[in-house]
Coordinates of C-alpha atoms in Angstrom, one line a residue:
M1 CA 44.1 -15.7 -19.2
L2 CA 43.8 -13.3 -22.2
V3 CA 40.8 -13.5 -24.4
P4 CA 39.7 -11.2 -27.3
R5 CA 36.8 -8.9 -26.5
S6 CA 35.7 -8.4 -30.1
E7 CA 36.7 -9.5 -33.6
S8 CA 36.5 -6.0 -34.9
V9 CA 38.2 -4.2 -32.0
Q10 CA 41.7 -5.5 -31.2
R11 CA 41.5 -5.2 -27.5
W12 CA 42.2 -7.7 -24.8
S13 CA 40.8 -8.2 -21.4
I14 CA 41.9 -10.5 -18.5
T15 CA 39.4 -12.9 -17.0
M16 CA 40.5 -14.2 -13.6
P17 CA 39.4 -17.5 -12.1
R18 CA 37.1 -17.2 -9.1
I19 CA 39.3 -17.4 -6.1
H20 CA 38.1 -17.3 -2.4
A21 CA 39.5 -14.4 -0.4
N22 CA 41.0 -16.8 2.2
A23 CA 42.4 -19.2 -0.3
R24 CA 45.9 -20.7 0.6
T25 CA 46.7 -21.8 -3.0
T26 CA 46.9 -20.0 -6.3
P27 CA 45.5 -21.2 -9.6
R28 CA 49.0 -22.1 -10.7
I29 CA 49.6 -24.3 -7.7
R30 CA 46.2 -26.0 -8.1
R31 CA 47.0 -26.7 -11.8
E32 CA 50.4 -28.2 -10.8
I33 CA 48.7 -30.4 -8.2
Q34 CA 46.2 -31.6 -10.8
Q35 CA 49.0 -32.3 -13.3
A36 CA 51.3 -34.1 -10.8
P37 CA 51.9 -37.8 -11.6
A38 CA 49.9 -40.3 -9.6
S39 CA 53.1 -41.7 -8.2
I40 CA 53.6 -38.6 -6.1
S41 CA 51.6 -39.0 -2.9
H42 CA 49.2 -36.4 -1.3
R43 CA 51.5 -36.1 1.7
E44 CA 54.6 -35.3 -0.5
L45 CA 52.7 -32.6 -2.5
A46 CA 51.4 -31.1 0.8
R47 CA 55.0 -30.7 2.1
R48 CA 56.1 -29.2 -1.1
Y49 CA 53.4 -26.5 -1.1
G50 CA 53.0 -26.0 2.6
I51 CA 49.3 -27.0 2.7
H52 CA 47.3 -29.8 4.2
R53 CA 47.0 -33.2 2.4
H54 CA 43.2 -32.9 2.4
T55 CA 43.6 -29.7 0.3
V56 CA 45.8 -31.7 -2.2
A57 CA 43.2 -34.4 -2.4
K58 CA 40.5 -31.9 -3.1
W59 CA 42.2 -30.2 -6.0
R60 CA 43.3 -33.5 -7.5
K61 CA 39.6 -34.4 -7.8
R62 CA 38.6 -31.1 -9.3
A63 CA 38.5 -30.5 -13.1
T64 CA 39.0 -26.7 -12.7
V65 CA 41.1 -24.4 -10.6
E66 CA 38.2 -22.2 -9.5
D67 CA 36.7 -22.1 -6.0
K68 CA 33.1 -23.3 -5.8
S69 CA 30.4 -20.8 -4.6
T70 CA 30.2 -20.5 -0.8
R71 CA 26.6 -19.4 -1.0
P72 CA 24.5 -21.6 1.2
H73 CA 22.1 -24.0 -0.5
R74 CA 19.3 -22.7 1.7
L75 CA 19.5 -19.0 2.4
Q76 CA 18.6 -17.8 5.9
T77 CA 16.0 -15.1 5.4
T78 CA 13.7 -13.2 7.7
L79 CA 10.9 -13.6 5.2
T80 CA 8.6 -16.6 5.1
E81 CA 7.7 -18.2 1.9
A82 CA 4.2 -16.7 2.1
Q83 CA 5.6 -13.2 2.8
E84 CA 7.9 -13.5 -0.2
L85 CA 5.0 -14.4 -2.4
V86 CA 3.1 -11.4 -1.2
I87 CA 6.0 -9.1 -1.8
V88 CA 6.5 -10.4 -5.3
E89 CA 2.9 -10.0 -6.2
V90 CA 2.8 -6.5 -4.8
R91 CA 5.9 -5.6 -6.8
K92 CA 4.3 -6.8 -10.0
L93 CA 1.0 -5.3 -9.2
L94 CA 2.0 -1.8 -8.0
L95 CA 5.5 -1.5 -9.7
L96 CA 6.8 0.1 -6.5
P97 CA 10.5 1.1 -6.3
L98 CA 12.6 -0.8 -3.8
D99 CA 12.5 1.9 -1.0
D100 CA 8.7 2.3 -1.3
L101 CA 8.2 -1.5 -1.3
L102 CA 10.5 -1.7 1.8
V103 CA 8.2 0.7 3.7
L104 CA 5.2 -1.3 2.8
A105 CA 6.8 -4.6 3.7
R106 CA 8.0 -3.4 7.1
T107 CA 4.6 -1.9 7.9
F108 CA 2.5 -5.0 7.0
L109 CA 4.8 -8.0 6.9
N110 CA 8.1 -7.8 8.8
P111 CA 9.3 -4.8 10.8
N112 CA 12.9 -6.3 10.9
L113 CA 13.2 -6.6 7.1
S114 CA 16.4 -5.0 5.8
R115 CA 16.8 -3.3 2.4
S116 CA 19.4 -5.8 1.3
A117 CA 17.2 -8.8 2.2
L118 CA 14.3 -7.3 0.3
D119 CA 16.6 -6.8 -2.7
R120 CA 17.8 -10.4 -2.6
C121 CA 14.2 -11.6 -2.4
L122 CA 13.3 -9.6 -5.6
R123 CA 16.4 -11.0 -7.4
R124 CA 15.6 -14.6 -6.5
H125 CA 12.1 -14.2 -7.9
G126 CA 13.2 -12.3 -11.1
V127 CA 11.4 -9.1 -10.3
S128 CA 14.4 -6.9 -9.4
N129 CA 14.4 -4.9 -12.6
L130 CA 11.6 -2.4 -12.5
R131 CA 12.1 -1.3 -16.1
I132 CA 11.5 -4.8 -17.4
L133 CA 8.3 -5.1 -15.3
Q134 CA 7.1 -1.7 -16.6
K135 CA 7.7 -2.8 -20.2
E136 CA 5.8 -6.0 -19.7
R137 CA 2.9 -4.1 -18.2
E138 CA 2.9 -1.6 -21.1
S139 CA 3.0 -4.4 -23.7
L140 CA 0.0 -6.1 -22.0
E141 CA -2.0 -2.8 -21.7
G142 CA -1.0 -1.6 -25.1
S143 CA 0.3 1.7 -23.9
P144 CA 3.9 2.3 -25.0
K145 CA 6.0 4.5 -22.7
S146 CA 6.8 6.9 -25.5
T147 CA 3.2 8.0 -25.8
T148 CA 2.9 8.9 -22.1
R149 CA 3.3 12.5 -20.9
Q150 CA 3.8 13.9 -17.4
F151 CA 0.8 15.7 -16.0
K152 CA 1.1 19.4 -15.4
A153 CA 1.6 20.2 -11.7
Y154 CA -1.5 21.4 -9.9
A155 CA -2.4 22.1 -6.3
P156 CA -5.0 19.9 -4.7
G157 CA -8.5 20.3 -6.2
F158 CA -8.0 19.0 -9.8
I159 CA -10.0 15.7 -9.8
H160 CA -10.0 13.0 -12.5
I161 CA -13.1 10.8 -12.5
D162 CA -13.8 7.6 -14.4
V163 CA -16.0 4.5 -14.4
K164 CA -15.1 0.9 -14.5
Y165 CA -17.2 -2.3 -15.0
L166 CA -17.1 -4.7 -12.2
P167 CA -17.4 -8.5 -12.6
Q168 CA -20.8 -9.9 -11.6
M169 CA -20.7 -11.6 -8.2
P170 CA -22.4 -15.0 -7.5
D171 CA -25.1 -13.3 -5.4
E172 CA -25.8 -10.5 -7.9
E173 CA -28.3 -10.4 -10.7
Q174 CA -26.3 -7.9 -12.8
R175 CA -22.9 -6.4 -12.8
R176 CA -22.2 -3.1 -11.1
Y177 CA -20.0 -0.1 -11.7
L178 CA -17.0 1.3 -9.9
F179 CA -16.7 5.1 -9.9
V180 CA -13.2 6.4 -9.1
A181 CA -12.0 9.9 -8.4
I182 CA -8.3 10.8 -8.0
D183 CA -6.7 14.1 -7.1
R184 CA -3.9 15.0 -9.5
A185 CA -1.6 16.7 -7.0
T186 CA -1.8 14.2 -4.1
R187 CA -3.0 11.0 -5.8
W188 CA -5.7 10.9 -3.1
V189 CA -8.5 8.5 -4.2
Y190 CA -12.2 8.1 -3.4
L191 CA -14.3 5.4 -4.9
A192 CA -17.8 4.0 -4.7
I193 CA -19.8 1.2 -6.3
H194 CA -23.1 2.1 -8.0
E195 CA -25.8 -0.1 -9.5
E196 CA -26.1 1.9 -12.7
K197 CA -23.8 3.8 -15.0
S198 CA -26.2 6.8 -15.3
A199 CA -26.2 10.5 -15.0
E200 CA -27.9 10.2 -11.6
S201 CA -25.1 7.8 -10.3
A202 CA -22.3 10.1 -11.6
T203 CA -23.9 13.2 -10.0
R204 CA -24.4 11.4 -6.7
F205 CA -20.8 10.2 -6.8
L206 CA -19.5 13.7 -7.4
A207 CA -21.6 14.9 -4.5
N208 CA -20.0 12.2 -2.3
V209 CA -16.5 13.2 -3.5
L210 CA -17.2 16.8 -2.5
A211 CA -18.4 15.7 0.9
N212 CA -15.4 13.5 1.6
A213 CA -12.5 15.5 0.0
P214 CA -10.8 17.7 2.6
F215 CA -9.9 20.2 0.0
V216 CA -11.9 22.5 -2.3
V217 CA -12.6 20.8 -5.6
R218 CA -12.0 23.4 -8.4
T219 CA -11.8 21.3 -11.6
V220 CA -13.2 17.9 -12.6
L221 CA -11.9 16.0 -15.7
T222 CA -14.1 13.2 -17.2
D223 CA -14.5 11.4 -20.4
N224 CA -17.4 12.0 -22.8
G225 CA -19.7 9.3 -21.5
K226 CA -23.4 10.0 -21.2
E227 CA -23.2 9.7 -17.5
F228 CA -21.0 12.9 -17.4
T229 CA -22.1 15.0 -20.4
D230 CA -24.5 15.5 -23.2
R231 CA -21.7 16.5 -25.6
F232 CA -22.7 13.7 -27.9
S233 CA -26.2 13.1 -29.1
S234 CA -28.0 11.2 -31.9
A235 CA -27.1 14.1 -34.2
G236 CA -23.4 13.8 -33.4
E237 CA -21.0 16.0 -31.5
R238 CA -22.0 19.3 -30.1
Q239 CA -21.2 21.8 -27.4
P240 CA -22.5 20.6 -23.9
T241 CA -25.8 22.3 -23.2
G242 CA -25.1 22.7 -19.5
H243 CA -28.4 21.0 -18.7
H244 CA -26.9 17.7 -17.8
P245 CA -27.2 16.9 -14.0
F246 CA -23.5 16.5 -13.7
D247 CA -22.8 19.9 -15.2
Q248 CA -25.6 21.5 -13.1
L249 CA -23.9 20.2 -9.9
C250 CA -20.5 21.5 -11.1
R251 CA -22.0 24.9 -11.9
E252 CA -23.7 25.0 -8.5
K253 CA -20.4 24.2 -6.7
R254 CA -18.4 26.6 -9.0
I255 CA -16.4 23.7 -10.4
T256 CA -14.9 23.7 -13.9
H257 CA -16.0 20.6 -15.8
R258 CA -13.4 19.6 -18.4
L259 CA -13.9 16.8 -21.0
I260 CA -11.1 14.8 -22.6
Q261 CA -10.6 14.9 -26.3
P262 CA -12.8 12.2 -28.0
R263 CA -11.1 8.9 -28.6
H264 CA -8.1 9.9 -26.4
P265 CA -8.6 8.0 -23.1
Q266 CA -4.9 8.5 -22.2
T267 CA -5.8 12.1 -21.4
N268 CA -7.5 10.7 -18.3
G269 CA -4.6 8.3 -17.8
M270 CA -4.1 8.9 -14.1
V271 CA -7.4 7.4 -13.1
E272 CA -7.0 4.8 -15.8
R273 CA -3.8 3.6 -14.2
F274 CA -5.5 3.3 -10.8
N275 CA -8.3 1.3 -12.5
G276 CA -5.5 -0.9 -13.9
R277 CA -4.5 -1.7 -10.4
I278 CA -8.1 -2.5 -9.5
A279 CA -8.2 -4.8 -12.5
E280 CA -5.1 -6.7 -11.3
I281 CA -6.8 -7.2 -7.9
L282 CA -10.0 -8.5 -9.6
R283 CA -8.0 -10.9 -11.7
A284 CA -5.9 -12.2 -8.8
E285 CA -8.7 -12.6 -6.2
R286 CA -11.8 -14.8 -6.1
F287 CA -14.8 -13.2 -4.5
V288 CA -17.7 -15.1 -3.0
S289 CA -20.1 -12.2 -2.8
A290 CA -20.7 -8.5 -3.5
A291 CA -20.0 -7.8 0.1
D292 CA -16.6 -9.6 -0.2
L293 CA -15.7 -7.5 -3.2
Q294 CA -16.8 -4.3 -1.5
E295 CA -14.7 -5.0 1.5
T296 CA -11.6 -5.9 -0.5
L297 CA -11.9 -2.6 -2.5
T298 CA -12.5 -0.5 0.6
R299 CA -9.5 -2.0 2.4
Y300 CA -7.3 -1.5 -0.6
L301 CA -8.4 2.1 -0.9
W302 CA -7.4 2.6 2.8
A303 CA -4.0 1.0 2.2
Y304 CA -3.5 3.0 -1.0
N305 CA -4.3 6.4 0.6
H306 CA -2.6 5.8 4.0
R307 CA 0.1 3.2 3.6
I308 CA 1.6 3.1 0.1
P309 CA 4.3 5.8 -0.5
Q310 CA 4.7 6.9 -4.1
R311 CA 7.9 8.1 -5.7
V312 CA 6.0 10.8 -7.6
L313 CA 4.9 12.2 -4.3
G314 CA 8.5 12.2 -2.9
H315 CA 8.0 8.8 -1.2
M316 CA 5.0 10.1 0.7
T317 CA 1.5 8.5 0.9
P318 CA -1.5 10.5 -0.5
I319 CA -2.6 11.3 3.0
E320 CA 0.9 12.5 4.0
K321 CA 1.0 14.6 0.8
L322 CA -2.4 16.1 1.8
R323 CA -1.0 17.0 5.2
W324 CA 2.0 18.7 3.6
W325 CA -0.3 20.7 1.3
Q326 CA -2.5 21.7 4.2
T327 CA 0.5 23.1 6.0
E328 CA 1.7 25.0 2.9
R329 CA -1.7 26.1 1.6
P330 CA -4.4 25.9 4.3
D331 CA -6.6 28.1 2.2
L332 CA -7.2 25.2 -0.2
F333 CA -8.8 23.0 2.5
V334 CA -12.3 22.9 4.0
S335 CA -11.5 20.3 6.7
R336 CA -8.5 18.8 8.5
V337 CA -6.9 16.0 6.6
D338 CA -6.6 13.8 9.8
N339 CA -10.4 13.7 10.0
V340 CA -10.6 11.8 6.7
T341 CA -11.9 8.3 7.7
G342 CA -11.1 5.1 6.0
L343 CA -14.6 3.4 5.9
D344 CA -17.0 6.2 6.8
T345 CA -17.0 5.3 10.5
Y346 CA -18.6 8.6 11.5
V347 CA -21.7 10.1 10.0
K348 CA -22.0 13.9 10.2
R349 CA -25.5 15.4 10.8
E350 CA -26.7 18.9 10.4
T351 CA -26.5 19.3 14.2
T352 CA -23.4 18.9 16.3
E353 CA -24.5 15.4 17.2
L354 CA -21.9 12.7 16.3
V355 CA -23.2 9.3 15.4
L356 CA -21.0 6.2 15.5
V357 CA -21.8 3.4 13.1
G358 CA -20.3 -0.1 12.7
W359 CA -19.6 -0.6 16.4
G360 CA -17.7 -3.7 17.7
K361 CA -19.2 -7.1 17.2
A362 CA -22.3 -5.7 15.7
S363 CA -20.2 -4.7 12.6
V364 CA -19.1 -8.3 11.9
L365 CA -20.4 -10.0 8.8
T366 CA -20.1 -13.7 9.3
S367 CA -19.1 -15.5 6.1
A368 CA -16.9 -18.4 4.9
S369 CA -14.3 -15.9 3.7
G370 CA -14.0 -14.2 7.1
T371 CA -15.0 -10.9 5.8
F372 CA -15.8 -8.1 8.3
I373 CA -17.1 -4.6 8.2
G374 CA -15.2 -2.1 10.2
T375 CA -12.4 0.5 10.2
V376 CA -8.7 -0.2 10.5
G377 CA -7.6 1.4 13.7
Y378 CA -11.0 0.8 15.4
S379 CA -11.2 -2.9 14.8
A380 CA -9.4 -5.3 17.1
P381 CA -6.9 -7.8 15.6
E382 CA -9.1 -10.8 16.4
Q383 CA -12.0 -9.1 14.7
Q384 CA -10.0 -8.5 11.5
E385 CA -9.3 -12.2 11.5
G386 CA -13.0 -13.0 11.7
K387 CA -12.9 -14.1 15.4
P388 CA -14.5 -11.4 17.4
E389 CA -15.3 -11.6 21.1
P390 CA -16.7 -9.3 23.7
A391 CA -13.2 -7.8 24.3
S392 CA -13.3 -6.6 20.7
D393 CA -15.8 -3.9 21.7
L394 CA -13.4 -2.7 24.4
F395 CA -10.7 -2.2 21.8
A396 CA -13.1 -0.1 19.7
L397 CA -13.9 1.9 22.8
G398 CA -10.3 2.7 23.4
A399 CA -9.7 3.7 19.8
T400 CA -12.8 6.0 19.9
M401 CA -11.5 7.6 23.1
V402 CA -8.3 8.5 21.2
Y403 CA -10.3 10.2 18.5
L404 CA -12.4 12.1 20.9
L405 CA -9.4 13.2 22.9
T406 CA -7.3 14.3 20.0
G407 CA -9.4 14.8 16.9
Y408 CA -7.0 12.4 15.1
E409 CA -7.8 8.9 13.8
P410 CA -6.3 6.3 16.2
E411 CA -4.3 4.9 13.4
T412 CA -2.1 8.0 13.7
Y413 CA -0.6 6.5 16.9
F414 CA 0.0 3.0 15.7
R415 CA 3.6 1.9 15.2
W416 CA 5.8 -1.2 15.5
G417 CA 7.1 -1.9 19.0
L418 CA 9.3 -4.8 20.1
R419 CA 6.9 -7.5 19.1
E420 CA 3.8 -6.2 17.5
Y421 CA 2.1 -3.4 15.6
R422 CA -0.2 -1.6 18.0
L423 CA -1.5 1.7 19.3
Y424 CA 0.8 3.5 21.7
A425 CA -1.1 6.0 23.8
E426 CA 2.2 7.4 25.2
D427 CA 2.8 9.0 21.8
I428 CA -0.3 11.3 22.3
P429 CA 1.0 14.7 23.4
H430 CA 0.0 15.9 26.9
L431 CA -2.0 12.9 27.7
H432 CA -2.1 12.0 31.5
P433 CA -0.2 8.8 32.4
L434 CA -3.3 7.3 33.9
M435 CA -5.2 7.8 30.6
V436 CA -2.2 6.4 28.7
D437 CA -2.4 3.2 30.8
L438 CA -6.2 3.0 30.3
I439 CA -6.1 3.3 26.5
N440 CA -3.1 1.0 26.2
C441 CA -5.0 -1.6 28.2
L442 CA -8.1 -1.2 26.1
T443 CA -6.3 -1.5 22.8
H444 CA -3.9 -4.3 23.7
P445 CA -3.5 -6.7 20.7
D446 CA -4.2 -9.7 23.0
P447 CA -7.8 -9.6 24.2
R448 CA -6.8 -11.4 27.4
E449 CA -4.7 -8.4 28.4
R450 CA -7.7 -5.9 28.1
Y451 CA -10.1 -5.0 30.9
P452 CA -12.5 -7.9 31.8
N453 CA -15.7 -5.9 31.0
A454 CA -17.1 -2.5 30.4
A455 CA -18.1 -2.1 34.1
E456 CA -14.4 -2.3 35.1
V457 CA -13.6 0.4 32.4
K458 CA -16.3 2.7 33.8
R459 CA -15.0 2.2 37.3
R460 CA -11.4 3.0 36.2
L461 CA -12.6 6.1 34.4
Q462 CA -14.4 7.3 37.5
E463 CA -11.2 6.9 39.5
I464 CA -9.2 8.8 37.0
A465 CA -11.8 11.6 37.0
T466 CA -11.4 12.0 40.8
I467 CA -7.6 12.1 40.6
T468 CA -7.0 14.3 37.6
P469 CA -8.6 17.7 36.9
T470 CA -10.9 18.1 33.9
T471 CA -8.9 19.4 30.9
P472 CA -9.8 20.3 27.3
P473 CA -9.0 17.9 24.5
V474 CA -5.4 17.7 23.3
S475 CA -6.4 19.3 20.0
S476 CA -9.7 20.5 18.5
S477 CA -11.1 18.8 15.5
A478 CA -12.6 22.1 14.3
S479 CA -10.9 23.6 11.3

C-alpha cells in the first residue's frame, strides 16, 4: 500500500506485507479468503485457488495477510549460555571490534564459532553497536570523544607510566598500588603491585620495566606525582632539580623523562585507558585475598599482551606487533621478543646459569578460589583448574624441553586441533619425530595419556639419544 513518508515532502513509498519466499498465495488471495462468506466451504475455496483446504483454514483464522516469522523460538547456537555471558562482558569491558572479539572467542571459548553466530549473539544481547557502547563508556568516565586526540606515531621505546590505587583485600592491613607501563607503539604492558606510592617504588618499577622490556626505552612519560618528580614543592611549581631518584635512574640509562601538563591527565590517556580496563575487572570480580588479586591481574596481563588483537595495531596482539617491529628495526631491541615470559618463570643471573622457579605441583597455591601460581604454557590443564597431580610435573617438563630446544616459549606451538587446544610438537621445525612423540606425550591435555612417571621419561630419552645423533638446538636464544 501507499503511505506518505513526510508531511513536508510530498513523496510516497510502498510498504509490502511480509511474504515467505515459498508462499503459494498472494496478499490479495489471502484477503479474498478472509472476506469470503462463511457459507462457502474450505474445500470450495481450495479448489477455486488451487491450494490445500488447510491453507484456507489457516488464512480464515488470521487477522492479517502477512506471514509469521519462521525464526525458531529457541535458536540453535554453538555457544553455551555461560560462553555468551563471557562474550558479552568482554565486549562491554574491552570494546573490541567484531573480528577482534571473534579471534579471542575462538581461542578461549569455542574454536568452531562463526563470525555470523558471534554477530547474532551480540545482537541478541544488545551489544552489537560499538559506537553506542563507546558513548556509554565515555559518559560514565566523563571523557567525551571530541576531546580525545590520536597519539603521535612512535617506534617502540616511548613508555607511559601511571599508578592506580587497588582496593584493600581481606587479608591486607592497607591498600596497595598498581604501577603500569605501556609502550606507545606496540601497546605492550608491564605492571607490578607495590606496597607504597613512593619515589623508591616508582624507581624500582622503572628498573623492572627496563629489565623486562625487549626494546630500548628512550622516553618515559609520567604525571607530576611526587613518586616521579620534584617539580612541585611547598613553594609551588618549579623546574625539576634532577635529584629525584626517578630522574637519576632516567639520566643513568639515558632516558628522556617527560612530564604531562599539570591538571591535564588526558595527556597520559593511553595508560589511563588501560587502568580503566583494570578498574572494570576490579568492579566485576570478588577477590578473597591479595594473592587472588595478584593472580588475576597477572593472567589478564598475559592475555592482553599475547591473546587480544587490537584494531589500532592492525588486528595484531602487542607481542605480535613487537615481533613485527623487531623484524623491521632490530636495532631497537636488546633481546628477542619470544623470550618475554608471562609470569617471570625464569630468573636470569649474572652467570650463564638458568634457574627455574615455580615448578609443577610445588607452584600450586591451595585456596577456596582454586588460584594457582604458574605460567600459561608450562602449567597442565588440570593444574590450571586447581586439581594438580604428579603427571602435572611431566607436562611442565615437556614444556620446558620445548623452550630449551627452540628458545621460544612453549605457548608459541599451541593451537586448536580436532578436539582441544594443546601443544603440537610437530609444528617445531627440524625436530626429530621421536622427540615429537615424546613431547606430545608429556604435554597431552589428559594426564592419563602422559608417561606414567619420570623414570619412564628418562628411559625413553636415553633410547632416543642412542638412536639419533646429537644436534644443536633448533634456534639459539641469544640475540
